[in-house]
Amino acid sequence: MTRREINQISDLVKREKYVIIPGGLFLQNRKIKVELNLCKYNRNYEKETSKKYKRNKRNKYSDDEY
């Protein structure tokens, strides 16, 4: 990774509440490679609102008659 990529990722983590999760470790040509996953962090109240939104959306489409 270049320094610019590292700075972009660190800015996302600081500003937008993202989380870096290691996805896997690989051995390649005597070097260890790490796969990084960048995930959006949801607080508990955000999880509840997203669950309600998904539930309402699902119920809206299931009530329609074909």
PDB file of C-alpha atoms in Angstrom:
ATOM      1  CA  MET A   1       0.000   0.000   0.000  1.00  0.00           C
ATOM      2  CA  THR A   2       1.150   3.483  -0.689  1.00  0.00           C
ATOM      3  CA  ARG A   3       1.244   6.253   1.875  1.00  0.00           C
ATOM      4  CA  ARG A   4      -1.679   7.976   0.154  1.00  0.00           C
ATOM      5  CA  GLU A   5      -3.870   4.861   0.441  1.00  0.00           C
ATOM      6  CA  ILE A   6      -2.989   4.524   4.115  1.00  0.00           C
ATOM      7  CA  ASN A   7      -3.912   8.177   4.712  1.00  0.00           C
ATOM      8  CA  GLN A   8      -7.268   7.746   2.927  1.00  0.00           C
ATOM      9  CA  ILE A   9      -8.128   4.706   5.021  1.00  0.00           C
ATOM     10  CA  SER A  10      -7.100   6.391   8.275  1.00  0.00           C
ATOM     11  CA  ASP A  11      -9.239   9.421   7.376  1.00  0.00           C
ATOM     12  CA  LEU A  12     -12.243   7.148   6.784  1.00  0.00           C
ATOM     13  CA  VAL A  13     -11.679   5.475  10.131  1.00  0.00           C
ATOM     14  CA  LYS A  14     -11.478   8.804  11.954  1.00  0.00           C
ATOM     15  CA  ARG A  15     -14.192  10.809  10.180  1.00  0.00           C
ATOM     16  CA  GLU A  16     -16.782   8.313   8.992  1.00  0.00           C
ATOM     17  CA  LYS A  17     -16.588   5.755  11.821  1.00  0.00           C
ATOM     18  CA  TYR A  18     -15.277   2.868   9.738  1.00  0.00           C
ATOM     19  CA  VAL A  19     -13.550  -0.150  11.264  1.00  0.00           C
ATOM     20  CA  ILE A  20     -10.571  -2.056   9.848  1.00  0.00           C
ATOM     21  CA  ILE A  21     -10.895  -5.833  10.187  1.00  0.00           C
ATOM     22  CA  PRO A  22      -8.140  -8.240   9.111  1.00  0.00           C
ATOM     23  CA  GLY A  23      -9.613 -10.572   6.505  1.00  0.00           C
ATOM     24  CA  GLY A  24      -6.811 -13.045   6.078  1.00  0.00           C
ATOM     25  CA  LEU A  25      -3.090 -13.700   6.159  1.00  0.00           C
ATOM     26  CA  PHE A  26      -1.168 -14.972   3.149  1.00  0.00           C
ATOM     27  CA  LEU A  27       2.436 -16.011   2.670  1.00  0.00           C
ATOM     28  CA  GLN A  28       3.836 -14.903  -0.676  1.00  0.00           C
ATOM     29  CA  ASN A  29       7.532 -14.917  -1.640  1.00  0.00           C
ATOM     30  CA  ARG A  30       8.701 -14.911   1.985  1.00  0.00           C
ATOM     31  CA  LYS A  31       6.452 -11.952   2.770  1.00  0.00           C
ATOM     32  CA  ILE A  32       3.300 -11.930   4.811  1.00  0.00           C
ATOM     33  CA  LYS A  33       0.324 -10.294   3.127  1.00  0.00           C
ATOM     34  CA  VAL A  34      -2.670  -9.102   5.141  1.00  0.00           C
ATOM     35  CA  GLU A  35      -6.097  -8.658   3.590  1.00  0.00           C
ATOM     36  CA  LEU A  36      -7.892  -5.709   5.193  1.00  0.00           C
ATOM     37  CA  ASN A  37     -11.651  -5.258   5.211  1.00  0.00           C
ATOM     38  CA  LEU A  38     -13.118  -1.807   5.733  1.00  0.00           C
ATOM     39  CA  CYS A  39     -16.538  -1.979   7.395  1.00  0.00           C
ATOM     40  CA  LYS A  40     -19.063   0.625   8.454  1.00  0.00           C
ATOM     41  CA  TYR A  41     -19.546   0.694  12.221  1.00  0.00           C
ATOM     42  CA  ASN A  42     -23.156   0.696  13.429  1.00  0.00           C
ATOM     43  CA  ARG A  43     -24.084   1.612  16.952  1.00  0.00           C
ATOM     44  CA  ASN A  44     -26.918  -0.242  18.645  1.00  0.00           C
ATOM     45  CA  TYR A  45     -29.503   2.459  17.984  1.00  0.00           C
ATOM     46  CA  GLU A  46     -28.454   2.575  14.323  1.00  0.00           C
ATOM     47  CA  LYS A  47     -28.906  -1.184  14.096  1.00  0.00           C
ATOM     48  CA  GLU A  48     -32.439  -0.943  15.458  1.00  0.00           C
ATOM     49  CA  THR A  49     -33.460   1.751  12.976  1.00  0.00           C
ATOM     50  CA  SER A  50     -31.989  -0.191  10.071  1.00  0.00           C
ATOM     51  CA  LYS A  51     -33.827  -3.335  11.213  1.00  0.00           C
ATOM     52  CA  LYS A  52     -37.099  -1.391  11.383  1.00  0.00           C
ATOM     53  CA  TYR A  53     -36.498   0.047   7.921  1.00  0.00           C
ATOM     54  CA  LYS A  54     -35.799  -3.384   6.429  1.00  0.00           C
ATOM     55  CA  ARG A  55     -38.812  -4.902   8.190  1.00  0.00           C
ATOM     56  CA  ASN A  56     -41.132  -2.151   6.935  1.00  0.00           C
ATOM     57  CA  LYS A  57     -39.763  -2.458   3.418  1.00  0.00           C
ATOM     58  CA  ARG A  58     -40.260  -6.227   3.442  1.00  0.00           C
ATOM     59  CA  ASN A  59     -43.818  -5.912   4.803  1.00  0.00           C
ATOM     60  CA  LYS A  60     -44.671  -3.260   2.228  1.00  0.00           C
ATOM     61  CA  TYR A  61     -43.793  -5.556  -0.660  1.00  0.00           C
ATOM     62  CA  SER A  62     -45.325  -8.660   0.904  1.00  0.00           C
ATOM     63  CA  ASP A  63     -48.705  -6.910   1.319  1.00  0.00           C
ATOM     64  CA  ASP A  64     -48.971  -6.179  -2.402  1.00  0.00           C
ATOM     65  CA  GLU A  65     -51.257  -8.480  -4.343  1.00  0.00           C
ATOM     66  CA  TYR A  66     -50.090  -9.816  -7.665  1.00  0.00           C
TER      67      TYR A  66
END
